[in-house]
């Protein structure tokens, strides 16, 4: 028997199930308009919320850092990879987030898989929202703590678990996304914080889609809800609104001391490259200097949503610039996305198993970099596709 038969069978199964796909190729920067597979299309699918991925100031900072610091950090942080740029980024982020300390990681995913397993252990319990991001799920799996899952944003279910199980454990860690990426809804953080106090639990919020988007100058969901000092671990990404790559946790100094000894991505994976670190520093500075970028993002998001709703589309329950345009059936969702692409607008169709069956949607990610013309062109493409497919 051929030794790769098992792999060929897996790939064949993807094809049989109709879920096999080629990756689209973007022949240039991730801008408001991109050249995807050789065609100019309006990009409504990036996480580059503020347009910082191509901002001249951010790009210049990256180039200058290469000249001064080289292309790579050369080692893990605990050996000689801890360039002063990384320390500078952490101090700046701590100031921005108004927290005691920040630890930076190579990505948001790395941060979750490194932090969760470092802070809870056997004898502890993790309680996690059922719709938490895959990197949280992986972080939880890597931990030796016991695990429990509560229904999405259902604080009664969370309290039930706390009531039944709190006394059996030393530490309990409640983990939630700040903003859920598929629907754009916010976690019920006020209530979670209240329950955590009542049941003596720690709180962990992954705010990847909230940082740079919600709160004053994009300080995040915790700032937006006025909960400074109430959340024990606030994770953010530098890969989405900040426009580059990286992740971080904002927390207490004592936690930072521990993580610098035990967070495995810091010990066993090379540190952020200087270009990325310097570019993120510049992005965060830009946010701290002005609300112009976040204001533009929200203005664009409101304009787009208002016009789609006027046309009769269902834009779901989003409270953020994430705009899921609900289509329903899986095949129709993919057909809708294809019709948009033919009209020069790229919006990925998201279907089961990423979202529940029958809840297929074309998820629009609005950015401050979109011009009014981009949005108008996209709105008319939605109208055309919506009418021809009987969605509106
Ligand atoms: C995108 C995302 C991440 C991963 O961030 P990267 O920096 O891209 O690795 C982690 N958590 C949540 C909730 C996310 O949405």
mmCIF file of N, CA, C and O in Angstrom, residues 192-235:
data_model
loop_
_atom_site.group_PDB
_atom_site.id
_atom_site.type_symbol
_atom_site.label_atom_id
_atom_site.label_comp_id
_atom_site.label_asym_id
_atom_site.label_seq_id
_atom_site.Cartn_x
_atom_site.Cartn_y
_atom_site.Cartn_z
ATOM 1 N N UNK A 192 -19.919 39.380 33.590
ATOM 2 C CA UNK A 192 -18.854 38.394 33.813
ATOM 3 C C UNK A 192 -17.941 38.860 34.944
ATOM 4 O O UNK A 192 -17.576 38.085 35.842
ATOM 5 N N UNK A 193 -17.605 40.142 34.919
ATOM 6 C CA UNK A 193 -16.737 40.710 35.952
ATOM 7 C C UNK A 193 -17.418 40.609 37.331
ATOM 8 O O UNK A 193 -16.781 40.269 38.333
ATOM 9 N N UNK A 194 -18.711 40.874 37.341
ATOM 10 C CA UNK A 194 -19.478 40.809 38.597
ATOM 11 C C UNK A 194 -19.481 39.375 39.155
ATOM 12 O O UNK A 194 -19.229 39.147 40.338
ATOM 13 N N UNK A 195 -19.725 38.410 38.251
ATOM 14 C CA UNK A 195 -19.731 37.002 38.682
ATOM 15 C C UNK A 195 -18.346 36.568 39.159
ATOM 16 O O UNK A 195 -18.214 35.835 40.140
ATOM 17 N N UNK A 196 -17.327 37.056 38.467
ATOM 18 C CA UNK A 196 -15.955 36.691 38.837
ATOM 19 C C UNK A 196 -15.650 37.184 40.251
ATOM 20 O O UNK A 196 -14.993 36.493 41.033
ATOM 21 N N UNK A 197 -16.130 38.368 40.571
ATOM 22 C CA UNK A 197 -15.923 38.908 41.930
ATOM 23 C C UNK A 197 -16.665 38.056 42.949
ATOM 24 O O UNK A 197 -16.119 37.655 43.975
ATOM 25 N N UNK A 198 -17.917 37.781 42.618
ATOM 26 C CA UNK A 198 -18.773 37.034 43.542
ATOM 27 C C UNK A 198 -18.221 35.640 43.828
ATOM 28 O O UNK A 198 -18.275 35.164 44.950
ATOM 29 N N UNK A 199 -17.664 35.012 42.783
ATOM 30 C CA UNK A 199 -17.188 33.631 42.935
ATOM 31 C C UNK A 199 -15.659 33.535 42.997
ATOM 32 O O UNK A 199 -15.104 32.456 42.863
ATOM 33 N N UNK A 200 -15.006 34.662 43.185
ATOM 34 C CA UNK A 200 -13.555 34.690 43.322
ATOM 35 C C UNK A 200 -12.850 33.969 42.155
ATOM 36 O O UNK A 200 -12.115 33.002 42.351
ATOM 37 N N UNK A 201 -13.132 34.452 40.955
ATOM 38 C CA UNK A 201 -12.514 33.876 39.756
ATOM 39 C C UNK A 201 -11.676 34.942 39.056
ATOM 40 O O UNK A 201 -11.861 36.149 39.273
ATOM 41 N N UNK A 202 -10.750 34.483 38.220
ATOM 42 C CA UNK A 202 -9.947 35.395 37.395
ATOM 43 C C UNK A 202 -10.642 35.578 36.044
ATOM 44 O O UNK A 202 -11.352 34.684 35.577
ATOM 45 N N UNK A 203 -10.403 36.739 35.400
ATOM 46 C CA UNK A 203 -11.045 37.005 34.107
ATOM 47 C C UNK A 203 -9.997 37.235 33.027
ATOM 48 O O UNK A 203 -8.975 37.881 33.250
ATOM 49 N N UNK A 204 -10.304 36.713 31.831
ATOM 50 C CA UNK A 204 -9.378 36.744 30.693
ATOM 51 C C UNK A 204 -10.195 37.112 29.458
ATOM 52 O O UNK A 204 -11.119 36.386 29.073
ATOM 53 N N UNK A 205 -9.885 38.261 28.856
ATOM 54 C CA UNK A 205 -10.638 38.709 27.687
ATOM 55 C C UNK A 205 -9.698 38.808 26.490
ATOM 56 O O UNK A 205 -8.681 39.499 26.548
ATOM 57 N N UNK A 206 -10.036 38.083 25.423
ATOM 58 C CA UNK A 206 -9.275 38.187 24.181
ATOM 59 C C UNK A 206 -9.961 39.225 23.302
ATOM 60 O O UNK A 206 -11.031 38.980 22.743
ATOM 61 N N UNK A 207 -9.320 40.375 23.185
ATOM 62 C CA UNK A 207 -9.959 41.507 22.513
ATOM 63 C C UNK A 207 -9.377 41.774 21.125
ATOM 64 O O UNK A 207 -9.226 42.926 20.711
ATOM 65 N N UNK A 208 -9.075 40.698 20.397
ATOM 66 C CA UNK A 208 -8.433 40.836 19.083
ATOM 67 C C UNK A 208 -9.232 41.749 18.145
ATOM 68 O O UNK A 208 -8.655 42.576 17.437
ATOM 69 N N UNK A 209 -10.570 41.606 18.147
ATOM 70 C CA UNK A 209 -11.389 42.427 17.240
ATOM 71 C C UNK A 209 -11.892 43.703 17.909
ATOM 72 O O UNK A 209 -12.598 44.493 17.288
ATOM 73 N N UNK A 210 -11.548 43.891 19.187
ATOM 74 C CA UNK A 210 -11.961 45.123 19.880
ATOM 75 C C UNK A 210 -10.828 46.136 19.934
ATOM 76 O O UNK A 210 -11.062 47.345 19.941
ATOM 77 N N UNK A 211 -9.572 45.630 19.951
ATOM 78 C CA UNK A 211 -8.451 46.566 20.082
ATOM 79 C C UNK A 211 -8.220 47.304 18.771
ATOM 80 O O UNK A 211 -8.184 46.713 17.697
ATOM 81 N N UNK A 212 -8.110 48.628 18.889
ATOM 82 C CA UNK A 212 -8.001 49.475 17.703
ATOM 83 C C UNK A 212 -9.351 49.802 17.101
ATOM 84 O O UNK A 212 -9.434 50.506 16.088
ATOM 85 N N UNK A 213 -10.420 49.281 17.695
ATOM 86 C CA UNK A 213 -11.753 49.461 17.133
ATOM 87 C C UNK A 213 -12.687 50.132 18.147
ATOM 88 O O UNK A 213 -13.294 51.169 17.878
ATOM 89 N N UNK A 214 -12.804 49.538 19.339
ATOM 90 C CA UNK A 214 -13.715 50.057 20.372
ATOM 91 C C UNK A 214 -12.945 50.877 21.411
ATOM 92 O O UNK A 214 -11.733 50.733 21.561
ATOM 93 N N UNK A 215 -13.663 51.693 22.157
ATOM 94 C CA UNK A 215 -13.043 52.470 23.234
ATOM 95 C C UNK A 215 -12.352 53.712 22.715
ATOM 96 O O UNK A 215 -12.248 53.923 21.498
ATOM 97 N N UNK A 216 -11.847 54.533 23.639
ATOM 98 C CA UNK A 216 -11.178 55.773 23.239
ATOM 99 C C UNK A 216 -9.927 55.447 22.423
ATOM 100 O O UNK A 216 -9.077 54.684 22.886
ATOM 101 N N UNK A 217 -9.836 55.987 21.216
ATOM 102 C CA UNK A 217 -8.716 55.732 20.307
ATOM 103 C C UNK A 217 -8.448 54.246 20.135
ATOM 104 O O UNK A 217 -7.301 53.832 19.965
ATOM 105 N N UNK A 218 -9.488 53.422 20.219
ATOM 106 C CA UNK A 218 -9.291 51.990 20.014
ATOM 107 C C UNK A 218 -8.638 51.278 21.182
ATOM 108 O O UNK A 218 -7.963 50.262 20.996
ATOM 109 N N UNK A 219 -8.854 51.798 22.411
ATOM 110 C CA UNK A 219 -8.238 51.135 23.571
ATOM 111 C C UNK A 219 -8.901 49.800 23.905
ATOM 112 O O UNK A 219 -8.439 49.081 24.780
ATOM 113 N N UNK A 220 -10.012 49.509 23.247
ATOM 114 C CA UNK A 220 -10.580 48.162 23.379
ATOM 115 C C UNK A 220 -11.881 48.093 24.149
ATOM 116 O O UNK A 220 -12.407 49.093 24.651
ATOM 117 N N UNK A 221 -12.401 46.879 24.224
ATOM 118 C CA UNK A 221 -13.716 46.628 24.815
ATOM 119 C C UNK A 221 -13.748 47.005 26.301
ATOM 120 O O UNK A 221 -14.747 47.532 26.784
ATOM 121 N N UNK A 222 -12.655 46.726 27.006
ATOM 122 C CA UNK A 222 -12.604 47.035 28.438
ATOM 123 C C UNK A 222 -12.736 48.547 28.651
ATOM 124 O O UNK A 222 -13.483 49.009 29.516
ATOM 125 N N UNK A 223 -12.070 49.316 27.837
ATOM 126 C CA UNK A 223 -12.169 50.772 27.902
ATOM 127 C C UNK A 223 -13.571 51.225 27.493
ATOM 128 O O UNK A 223 -14.191 52.057 28.164
ATOM 129 N N UNK A 224 -14.096 50.652 26.424
ATOM 130 C CA UNK A 224 -15.436 50.979 25.921
ATOM 131 C C UNK A 224 -16.493 50.792 27.010
ATOM 132 O O UNK A 224 -17.422 51.584 27.141
ATOM 133 N N UNK A 225 -16.334 49.744 27.825
ATOM 134 C CA UNK A 225 -17.331 49.454 28.861
ATOM 135 C C UNK A 225 -16.957 50.044 30.223
ATOM 136 O O UNK A 225 -17.644 49.804 31.219
ATOM 137 N N UNK A 226 -15.866 50.823 30.259
ATOM 138 C CA UNK A 226 -15.460 51.460 31.519
ATOM 139 C C UNK A 226 -15.056 50.456 32.587
ATOM 140 O O UNK A 226 -15.359 50.629 33.764
ATOM 141 N N UNK A 227 -14.364 49.388 32.194
ATOM 142 C CA UNK A 227 -14.027 48.319 33.143
ATOM 143 C C UNK A 227 -12.531 48.255 33.461
ATOM 144 O O UNK A 227 -12.011 47.191 33.817
ATOM 145 N N UNK A 228 -11.837 49.376 33.360
ATOM 146 C CA UNK A 228 -10.399 49.366 33.678
ATOM 147 C C UNK A 228 -10.167 48.859 35.097
ATOM 148 O O UNK A 228 -10.876 49.238 36.026
ATOM 149 N N UNK A 229 -9.170 47.980 35.221
ATOM 150 C CA UNK A 229 -8.834 47.442 36.548
ATOM 151 C C UNK A 229 -9.682 46.246 36.937
ATOM 152 O O UNK A 229 -9.445 45.616 37.966
ATOM 153 N N UNK A 230 -10.668 45.879 36.126
ATOM 154 C CA UNK A 230 -11.596 44.798 36.495
ATOM 155 C C UNK A 230 -11.300 43.495 35.771
ATOM 156 O O UNK A 230 -11.833 42.451 36.133
ATOM 157 N N UNK A 231 -10.505 43.541 34.709
ATOM 158 C CA UNK A 231 -10.204 42.318 33.944
ATOM 159 C C UNK A 231 -8.733 41.972 34.187
ATOM 160 O O UNK A 231 -7.866 42.833 34.071
ATOM 161 N N UNK A 232 -8.456 40.727 34.540
ATOM 162 C CA UNK A 232 -7.102 40.357 34.974
ATOM 163 C C UNK A 232 -6.125 40.152 33.821
ATOM 164 O O UNK A 232 -4.940 40.414 33.961
ATOM 165 N N UNK A 233 -6.633 39.653 32.691
ATOM 166 C CA UNK A 233 -5.773 39.424 31.523
ATOM 167 C C UNK A 233 -6.506 39.965 30.298
ATOM 168 O O UNK A 233 -7.602 39.500 29.987
ATOM 169 N N UNK A 234 -5.899 40.936 29.624
ATOM 170 C CA UNK A 234 -6.518 41.482 28.406
ATOM 171 C C UNK A 234 -5.573 41.193 27.247
ATOM 172 O O UNK A 234 -4.459 41.719 27.194
ATOM 173 N N UNK A 235 -6.031 40.335 26.343
ATOM 174 C CA UNK A 235 -5.206 39.972 25.191
ATOM 175 C C UNK A 235 -5.594 40.852 24.005
ATOM 176 O O UNK A 235 -6.766 41.174 23.802
#
